[in-house]
mmCIF file of C-alpha atoms and ligand atoms in Angstrom:
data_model
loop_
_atom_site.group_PDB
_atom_site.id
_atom_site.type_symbol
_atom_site.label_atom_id
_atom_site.label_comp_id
_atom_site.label_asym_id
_atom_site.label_seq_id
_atom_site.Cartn_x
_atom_site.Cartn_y
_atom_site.Cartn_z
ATOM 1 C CA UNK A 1 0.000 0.000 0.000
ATOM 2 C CA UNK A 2 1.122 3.408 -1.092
ATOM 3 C CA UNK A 3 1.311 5.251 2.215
ATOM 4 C CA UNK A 4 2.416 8.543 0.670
ATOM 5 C CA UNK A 5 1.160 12.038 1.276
ATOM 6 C CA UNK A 6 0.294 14.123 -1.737
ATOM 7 C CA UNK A 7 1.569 17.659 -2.429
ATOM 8 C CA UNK A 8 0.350 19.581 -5.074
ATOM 9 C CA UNK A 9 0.032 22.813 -6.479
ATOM 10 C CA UNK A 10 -2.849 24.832 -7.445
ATOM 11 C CA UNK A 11 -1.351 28.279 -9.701
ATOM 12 C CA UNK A 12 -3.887 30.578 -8.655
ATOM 13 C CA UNK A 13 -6.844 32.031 -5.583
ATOM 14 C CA UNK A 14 -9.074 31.525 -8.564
ATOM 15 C CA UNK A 15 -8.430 27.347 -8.999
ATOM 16 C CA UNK A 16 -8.287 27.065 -5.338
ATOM 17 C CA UNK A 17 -11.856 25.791 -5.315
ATOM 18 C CA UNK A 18 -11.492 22.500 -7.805
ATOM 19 C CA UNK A 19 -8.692 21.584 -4.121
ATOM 20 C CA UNK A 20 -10.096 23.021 -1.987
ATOM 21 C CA UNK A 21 -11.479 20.129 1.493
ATOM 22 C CA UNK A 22 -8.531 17.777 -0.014
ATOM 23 C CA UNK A 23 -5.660 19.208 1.882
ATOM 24 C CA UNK A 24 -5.352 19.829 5.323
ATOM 25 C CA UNK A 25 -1.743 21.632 5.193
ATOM 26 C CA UNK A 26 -1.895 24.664 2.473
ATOM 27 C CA UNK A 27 1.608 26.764 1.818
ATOM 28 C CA UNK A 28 0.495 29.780 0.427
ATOM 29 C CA UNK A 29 3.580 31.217 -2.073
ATOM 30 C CA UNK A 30 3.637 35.231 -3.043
ATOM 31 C CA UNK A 31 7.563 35.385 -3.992
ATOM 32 C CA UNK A 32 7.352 38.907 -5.370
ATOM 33 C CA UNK A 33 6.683 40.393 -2.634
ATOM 34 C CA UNK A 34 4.186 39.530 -0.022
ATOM 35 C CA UNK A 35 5.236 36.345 1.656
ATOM 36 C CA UNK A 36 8.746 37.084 1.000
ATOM 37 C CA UNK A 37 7.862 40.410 2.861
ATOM 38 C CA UNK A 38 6.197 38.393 5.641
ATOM 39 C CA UNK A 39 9.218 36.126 6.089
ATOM 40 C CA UNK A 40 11.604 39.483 6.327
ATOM 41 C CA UNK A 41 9.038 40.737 8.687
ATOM 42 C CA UNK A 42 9.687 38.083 10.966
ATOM 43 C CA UNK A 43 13.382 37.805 10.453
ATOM 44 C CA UNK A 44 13.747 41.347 11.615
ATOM 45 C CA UNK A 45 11.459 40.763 14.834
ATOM 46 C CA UNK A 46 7.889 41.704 14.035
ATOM 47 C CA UNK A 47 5.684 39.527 16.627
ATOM 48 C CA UNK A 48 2.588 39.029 14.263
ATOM 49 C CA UNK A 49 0.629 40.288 11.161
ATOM 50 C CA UNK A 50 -2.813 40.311 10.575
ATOM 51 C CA UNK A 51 -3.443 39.625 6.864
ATOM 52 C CA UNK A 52 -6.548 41.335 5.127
ATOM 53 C CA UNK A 53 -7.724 40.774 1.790
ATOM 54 C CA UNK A 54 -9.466 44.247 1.558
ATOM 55 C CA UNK A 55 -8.525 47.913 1.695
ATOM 56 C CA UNK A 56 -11.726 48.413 3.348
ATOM 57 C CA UNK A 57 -10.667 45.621 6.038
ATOM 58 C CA UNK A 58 -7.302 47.303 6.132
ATOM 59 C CA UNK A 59 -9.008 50.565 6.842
ATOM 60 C CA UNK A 60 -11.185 49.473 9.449
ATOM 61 C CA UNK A 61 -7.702 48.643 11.332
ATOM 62 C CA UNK A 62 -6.002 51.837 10.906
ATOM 63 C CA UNK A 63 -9.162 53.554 12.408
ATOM 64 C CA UNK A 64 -8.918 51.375 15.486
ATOM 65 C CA UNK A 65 -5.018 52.717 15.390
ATOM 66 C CA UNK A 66 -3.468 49.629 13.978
ATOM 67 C CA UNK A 67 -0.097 49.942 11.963
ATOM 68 C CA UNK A 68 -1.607 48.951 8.798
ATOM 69 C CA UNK A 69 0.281 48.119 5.671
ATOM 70 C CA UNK A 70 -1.820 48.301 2.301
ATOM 71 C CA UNK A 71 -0.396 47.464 -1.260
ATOM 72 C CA UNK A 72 -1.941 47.678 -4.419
ATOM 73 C CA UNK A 73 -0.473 47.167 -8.011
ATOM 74 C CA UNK A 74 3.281 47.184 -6.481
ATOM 75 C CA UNK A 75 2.622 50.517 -4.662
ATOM 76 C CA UNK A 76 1.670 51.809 -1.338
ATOM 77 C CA UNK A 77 -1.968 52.603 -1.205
ATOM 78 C CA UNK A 78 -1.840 56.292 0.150
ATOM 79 C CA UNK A 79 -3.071 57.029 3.300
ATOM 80 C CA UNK A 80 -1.664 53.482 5.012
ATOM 81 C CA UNK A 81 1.638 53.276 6.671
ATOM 82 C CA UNK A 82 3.829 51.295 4.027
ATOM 83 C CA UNK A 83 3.372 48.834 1.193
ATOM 84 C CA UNK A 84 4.807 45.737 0.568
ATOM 85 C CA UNK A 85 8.654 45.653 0.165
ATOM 86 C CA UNK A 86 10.544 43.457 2.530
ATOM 87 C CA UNK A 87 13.071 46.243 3.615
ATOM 88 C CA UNK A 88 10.246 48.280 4.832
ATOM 89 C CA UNK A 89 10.353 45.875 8.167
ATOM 90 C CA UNK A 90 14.098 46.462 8.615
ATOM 91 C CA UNK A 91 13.540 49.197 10.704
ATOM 92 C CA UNK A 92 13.820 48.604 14.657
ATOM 93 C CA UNK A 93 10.585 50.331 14.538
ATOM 94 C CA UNK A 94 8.900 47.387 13.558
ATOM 95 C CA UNK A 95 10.403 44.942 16.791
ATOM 96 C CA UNK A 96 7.828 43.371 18.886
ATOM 97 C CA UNK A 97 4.820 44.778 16.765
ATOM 98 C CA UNK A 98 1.812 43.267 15.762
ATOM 99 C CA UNK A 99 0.704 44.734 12.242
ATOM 100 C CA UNK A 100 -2.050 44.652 9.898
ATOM 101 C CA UNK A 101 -0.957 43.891 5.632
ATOM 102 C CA UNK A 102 -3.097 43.868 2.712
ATOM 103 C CA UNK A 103 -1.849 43.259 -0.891
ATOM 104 C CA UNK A 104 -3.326 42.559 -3.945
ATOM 105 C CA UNK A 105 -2.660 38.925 -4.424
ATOM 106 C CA UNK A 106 -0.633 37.460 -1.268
ATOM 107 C CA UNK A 107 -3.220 38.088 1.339
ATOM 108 C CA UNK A 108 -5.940 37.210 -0.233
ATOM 109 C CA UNK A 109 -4.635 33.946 -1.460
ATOM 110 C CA UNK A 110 -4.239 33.864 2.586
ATOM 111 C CA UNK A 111 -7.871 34.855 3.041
ATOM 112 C CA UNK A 112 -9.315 32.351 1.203
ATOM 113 C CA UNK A 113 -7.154 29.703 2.813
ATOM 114 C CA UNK A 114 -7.415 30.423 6.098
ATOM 115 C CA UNK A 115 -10.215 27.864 6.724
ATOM 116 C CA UNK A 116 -7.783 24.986 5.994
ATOM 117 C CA UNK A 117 -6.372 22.859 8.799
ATOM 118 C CA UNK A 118 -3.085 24.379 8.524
ATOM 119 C CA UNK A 119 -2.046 27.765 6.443
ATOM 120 C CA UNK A 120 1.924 28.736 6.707
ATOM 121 C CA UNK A 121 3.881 31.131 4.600
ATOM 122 C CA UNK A 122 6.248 29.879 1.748
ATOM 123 C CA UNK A 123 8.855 31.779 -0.133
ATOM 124 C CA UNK A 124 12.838 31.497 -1.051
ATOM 125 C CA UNK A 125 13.540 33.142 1.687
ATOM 126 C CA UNK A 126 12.575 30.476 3.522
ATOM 127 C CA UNK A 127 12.528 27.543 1.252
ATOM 128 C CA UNK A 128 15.094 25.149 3.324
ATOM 129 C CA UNK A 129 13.438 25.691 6.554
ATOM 130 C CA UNK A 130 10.316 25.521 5.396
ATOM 131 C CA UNK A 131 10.839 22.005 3.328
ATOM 132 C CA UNK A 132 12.482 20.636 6.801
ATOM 133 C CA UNK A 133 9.359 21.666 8.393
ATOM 134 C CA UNK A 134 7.012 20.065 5.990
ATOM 135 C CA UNK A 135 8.622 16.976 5.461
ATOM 136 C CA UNK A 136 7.600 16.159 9.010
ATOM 137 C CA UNK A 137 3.961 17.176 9.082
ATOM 138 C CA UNK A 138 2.490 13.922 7.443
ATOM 139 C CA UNK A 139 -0.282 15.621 5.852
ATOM 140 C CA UNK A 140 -1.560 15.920 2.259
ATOM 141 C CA UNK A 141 0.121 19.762 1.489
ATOM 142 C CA UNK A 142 -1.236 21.820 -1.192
ATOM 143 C CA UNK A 143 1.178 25.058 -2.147
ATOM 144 C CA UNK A 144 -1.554 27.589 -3.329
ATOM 145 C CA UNK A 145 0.289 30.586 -5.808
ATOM 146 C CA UNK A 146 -1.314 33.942 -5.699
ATOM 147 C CA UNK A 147 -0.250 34.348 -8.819
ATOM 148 C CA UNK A 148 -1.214 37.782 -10.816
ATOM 149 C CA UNK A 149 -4.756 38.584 -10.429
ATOM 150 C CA UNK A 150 -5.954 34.820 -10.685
ATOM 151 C CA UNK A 151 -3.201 34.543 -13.512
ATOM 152 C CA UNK A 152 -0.374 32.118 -13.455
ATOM 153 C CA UNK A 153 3.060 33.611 -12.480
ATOM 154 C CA UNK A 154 6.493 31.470 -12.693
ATOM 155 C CA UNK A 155 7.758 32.672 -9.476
ATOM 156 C CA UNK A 156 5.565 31.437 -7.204
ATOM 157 C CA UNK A 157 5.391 28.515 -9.290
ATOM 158 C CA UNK A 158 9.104 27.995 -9.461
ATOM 159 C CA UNK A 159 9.004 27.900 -5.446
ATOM 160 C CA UNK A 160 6.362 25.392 -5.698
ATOM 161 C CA UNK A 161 8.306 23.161 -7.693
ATOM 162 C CA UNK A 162 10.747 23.427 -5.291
ATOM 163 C CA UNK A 163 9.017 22.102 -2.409
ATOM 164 C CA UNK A 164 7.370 19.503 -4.359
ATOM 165 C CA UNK A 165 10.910 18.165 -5.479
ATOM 166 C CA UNK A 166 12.147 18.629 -2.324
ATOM 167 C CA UNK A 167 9.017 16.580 -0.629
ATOM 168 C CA UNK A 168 8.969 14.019 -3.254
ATOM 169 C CA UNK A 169 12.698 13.342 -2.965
ATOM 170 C CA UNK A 170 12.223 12.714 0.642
ATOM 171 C CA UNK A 171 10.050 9.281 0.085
ATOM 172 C CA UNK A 172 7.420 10.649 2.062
ATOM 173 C CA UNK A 173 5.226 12.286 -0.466
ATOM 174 C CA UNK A 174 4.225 11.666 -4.303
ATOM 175 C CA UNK A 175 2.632 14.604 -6.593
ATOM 176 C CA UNK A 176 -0.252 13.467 -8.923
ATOM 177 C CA UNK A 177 -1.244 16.340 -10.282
ATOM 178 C CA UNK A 178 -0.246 17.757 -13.785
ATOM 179 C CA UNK A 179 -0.087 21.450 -12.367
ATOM 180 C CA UNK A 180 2.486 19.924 -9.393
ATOM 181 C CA UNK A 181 4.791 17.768 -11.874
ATOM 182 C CA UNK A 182 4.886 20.658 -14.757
ATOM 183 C CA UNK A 183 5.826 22.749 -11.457
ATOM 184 C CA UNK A 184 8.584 20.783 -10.503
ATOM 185 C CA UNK A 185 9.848 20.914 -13.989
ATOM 186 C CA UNK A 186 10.316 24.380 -14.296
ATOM 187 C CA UNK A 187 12.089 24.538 -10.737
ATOM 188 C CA UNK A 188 14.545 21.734 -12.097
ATOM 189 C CA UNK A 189 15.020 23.860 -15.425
ATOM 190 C CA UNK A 190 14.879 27.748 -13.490
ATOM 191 C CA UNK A 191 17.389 27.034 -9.970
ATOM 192 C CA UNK A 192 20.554 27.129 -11.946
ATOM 193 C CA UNK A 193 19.733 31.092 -12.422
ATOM 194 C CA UNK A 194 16.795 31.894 -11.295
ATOM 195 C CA UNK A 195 17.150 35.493 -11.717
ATOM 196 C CA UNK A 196 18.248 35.321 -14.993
ATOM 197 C CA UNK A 197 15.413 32.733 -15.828
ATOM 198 C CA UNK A 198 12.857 34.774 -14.318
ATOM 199 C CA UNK A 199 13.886 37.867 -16.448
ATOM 200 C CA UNK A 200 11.528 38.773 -18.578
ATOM 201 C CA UNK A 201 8.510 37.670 -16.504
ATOM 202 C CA UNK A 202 5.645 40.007 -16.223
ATOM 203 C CA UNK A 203 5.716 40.509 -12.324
ATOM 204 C CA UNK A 204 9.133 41.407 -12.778
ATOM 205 C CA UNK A 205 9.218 43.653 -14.989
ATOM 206 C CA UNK A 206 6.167 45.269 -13.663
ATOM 207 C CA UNK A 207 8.416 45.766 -10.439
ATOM 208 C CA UNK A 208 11.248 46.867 -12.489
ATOM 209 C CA UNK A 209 9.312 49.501 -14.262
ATOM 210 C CA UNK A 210 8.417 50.997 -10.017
ATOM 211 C CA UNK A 211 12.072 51.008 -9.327
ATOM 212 C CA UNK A 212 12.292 47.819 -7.107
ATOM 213 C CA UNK A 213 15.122 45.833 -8.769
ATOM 214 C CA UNK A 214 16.581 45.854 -4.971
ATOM 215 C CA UNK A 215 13.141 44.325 -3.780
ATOM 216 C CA UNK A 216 13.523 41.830 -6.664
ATOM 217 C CA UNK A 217 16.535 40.915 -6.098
ATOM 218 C CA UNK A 218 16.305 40.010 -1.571
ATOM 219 C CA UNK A 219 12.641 38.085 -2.732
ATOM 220 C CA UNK A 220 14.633 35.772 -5.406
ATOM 221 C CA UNK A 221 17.989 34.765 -2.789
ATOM 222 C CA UNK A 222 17.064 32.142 -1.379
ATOM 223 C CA UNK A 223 17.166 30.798 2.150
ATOM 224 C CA UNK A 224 17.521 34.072 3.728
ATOM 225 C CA UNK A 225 15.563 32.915 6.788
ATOM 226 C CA UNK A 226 14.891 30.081 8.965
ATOM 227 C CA UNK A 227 11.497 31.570 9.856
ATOM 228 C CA UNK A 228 7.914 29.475 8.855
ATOM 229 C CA UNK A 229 5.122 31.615 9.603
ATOM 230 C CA UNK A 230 1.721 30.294 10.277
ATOM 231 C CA UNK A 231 -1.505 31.384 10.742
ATOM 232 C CA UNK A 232 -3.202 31.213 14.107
ATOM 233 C CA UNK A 233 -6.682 32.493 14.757
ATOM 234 C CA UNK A 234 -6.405 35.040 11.363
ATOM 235 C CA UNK A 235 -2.990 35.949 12.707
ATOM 236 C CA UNK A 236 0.634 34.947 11.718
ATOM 237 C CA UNK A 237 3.198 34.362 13.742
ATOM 238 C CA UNK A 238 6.532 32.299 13.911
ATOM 239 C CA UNK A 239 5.901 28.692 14.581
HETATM 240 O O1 3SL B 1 0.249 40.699 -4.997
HETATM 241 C C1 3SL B 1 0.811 40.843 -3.936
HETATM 242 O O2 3SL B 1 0.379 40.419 -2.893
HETATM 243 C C2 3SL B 1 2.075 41.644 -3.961
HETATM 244 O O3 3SL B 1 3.122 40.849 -3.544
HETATM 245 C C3 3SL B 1 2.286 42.347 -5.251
HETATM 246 S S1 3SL B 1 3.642 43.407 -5.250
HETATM 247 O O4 3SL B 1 4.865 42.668 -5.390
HETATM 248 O O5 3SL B 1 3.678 44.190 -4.048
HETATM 249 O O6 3SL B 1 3.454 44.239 -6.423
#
C-alpha cells in the first residue's frame, strides 16, 4: 500500500476551489513580494501580522489605530503606513509589533485559505526551513500561488516546484497532479539562475518599471531565513 502524502500545487486564488477540502496543510507562495515580505518581517522581529484581503478591512484597522500596511499594483496605497517591500520591516521600529498587511494577491490567497487545517507562509527566503518543516507534518500539502490577479506567475510557481521536489525526494510524499509535476519541472530547469530565468517575466518587470530591482533581487535569494510563519486564529506568527 502506497502510504504517501500528496503535495500539489494549485497556480492561482481563482483554482483554489477545484482543491479546496482535499488538503489539510496549504503553503500559500507570493515570492514577489508579499510572503517574501512576511518572512523578512519576521526575520527582523515583528511579533505578528494580521493579513486582510481588503482595503476596506485594512481601513477598518487603521481607524482602530493599527499599523496597517496596504499594497496595491506594487505601490503603497496612500493614506496606510507602508506597502509591501521586505526592507520596509528592517527598521527597529517594527520589533515586537503586531501589524495589519493587505496586498493585492498574497493576502488574499491567505484569506481564502485560512479555513484549511493548517495555512503557513512559503517563499525562497525560507525555502530550506520551510521544506524541513514540511517533510515532518504527514499531511496531504497543497502550495496555493497567488499568482497575478488569478493569472499564473512562474515565481511562485518555481518555489512550488521546489518544495514539491524537495518533498517528493524525501520518500514521504508523491505529486499526482499535472499542475504539481509541470511545477517541478520548471524549478529543475529555473534554480541554476533563477534570476536570470525569471527575467523577462511580467511581475518582474512590472516591479522593475516601479524602481524595485533591490526588492527583486532580496525576494529571489534564497534561504535568507529560517522563519515558517503560520496562521493562528487570522494571525501569523513564527511557529
Ligand atoms: O500581490 C501581492 O500580494 C504583492 O506581492 C504584489 S507586489 O509585489 O507588491 O506588487
Amino acid at each position: 500500500m502506497d502510504t504517501r502524502k500528496n503535495v500539489e500545487v494549485c497556480y492561482t486564488p481563482g483554482e483554489y476551489e477545484y482543491f479546496k477540502g482535499e488538503y489539510d496543510l496549504i503553503v500559500v507562495i507570493d515570492v514577489l513580494r508579499a510572503t517574501s515580505a512576511i518572512c523578512a518581517a519576521f526575520e527582523n522581529g515583528i511579533r505578528s501580522i494580521i493579513p486582510v484581503a481588503t482595503i476596506e478591512e485594512a481601513q477598518d484597522y487603521k481607524d482602530r489605530g493599527f499599523l496597517v500596511g496596504a499594497e496595491r499594483k506594487g505601490q503603497i496605497v496612500e493614506g496606510f503606513d507602508f506597502g509591501n517591500s521586505p526592507y520596509s520591516y528592517m527598521n527597529e521600529d517594527f520589533i515586537g509589533k503586531d501589524v495589519v498587511l493587505s496586498t493585492t494577491n498574497g493576502t488574499k490567497a491567505l484569506s481564502i485559505a485560512s479555513d484549511a487545517e493548517t495555512v503557513v507562509v512559503g517563499s525562497l527566503l525560507n525555502l530550506d526551513a520551510l521544506c524541513e518543516w514540511l517533510e515532518n507534518q504527514d499531511k496531504n500539502i497543497l502550495c496555493l500561488c497567488s499568482g497575478w490577479q488569478d493569472k499564473f506567475n512562474l515565481e511562485d510557481t518555481i518555489c512550488a516546484g521546489a518544495i514539491c521536489d524537495y518533498l517528493i525526494n524525501t520518500g514521504k510524499y508523491t505529486s499526482n497532479e499535472d499542475s504539481s509535476i509541470a511545477a517541478k519541472y520548471l524549478y529543475l530547469s529555473a534554480w541554476v539562475n533563477p534570476l536570470g530565468y525569471l527575467k523577462s517575466s511580467s511581475h518582474r518587470r512590472r516591479l522593475k518599471n516601479l524602481d524595485l530591482n533591490e526588492d527583486i533581487k532580496y525576494c529571489l535569494t534564497p534561504n535568507q531565513t529560517r522563519v515558517v510563519p503560520i496562521l493562528r486564529d487570522g494571525k501569523l506568527v513564527k511557529i
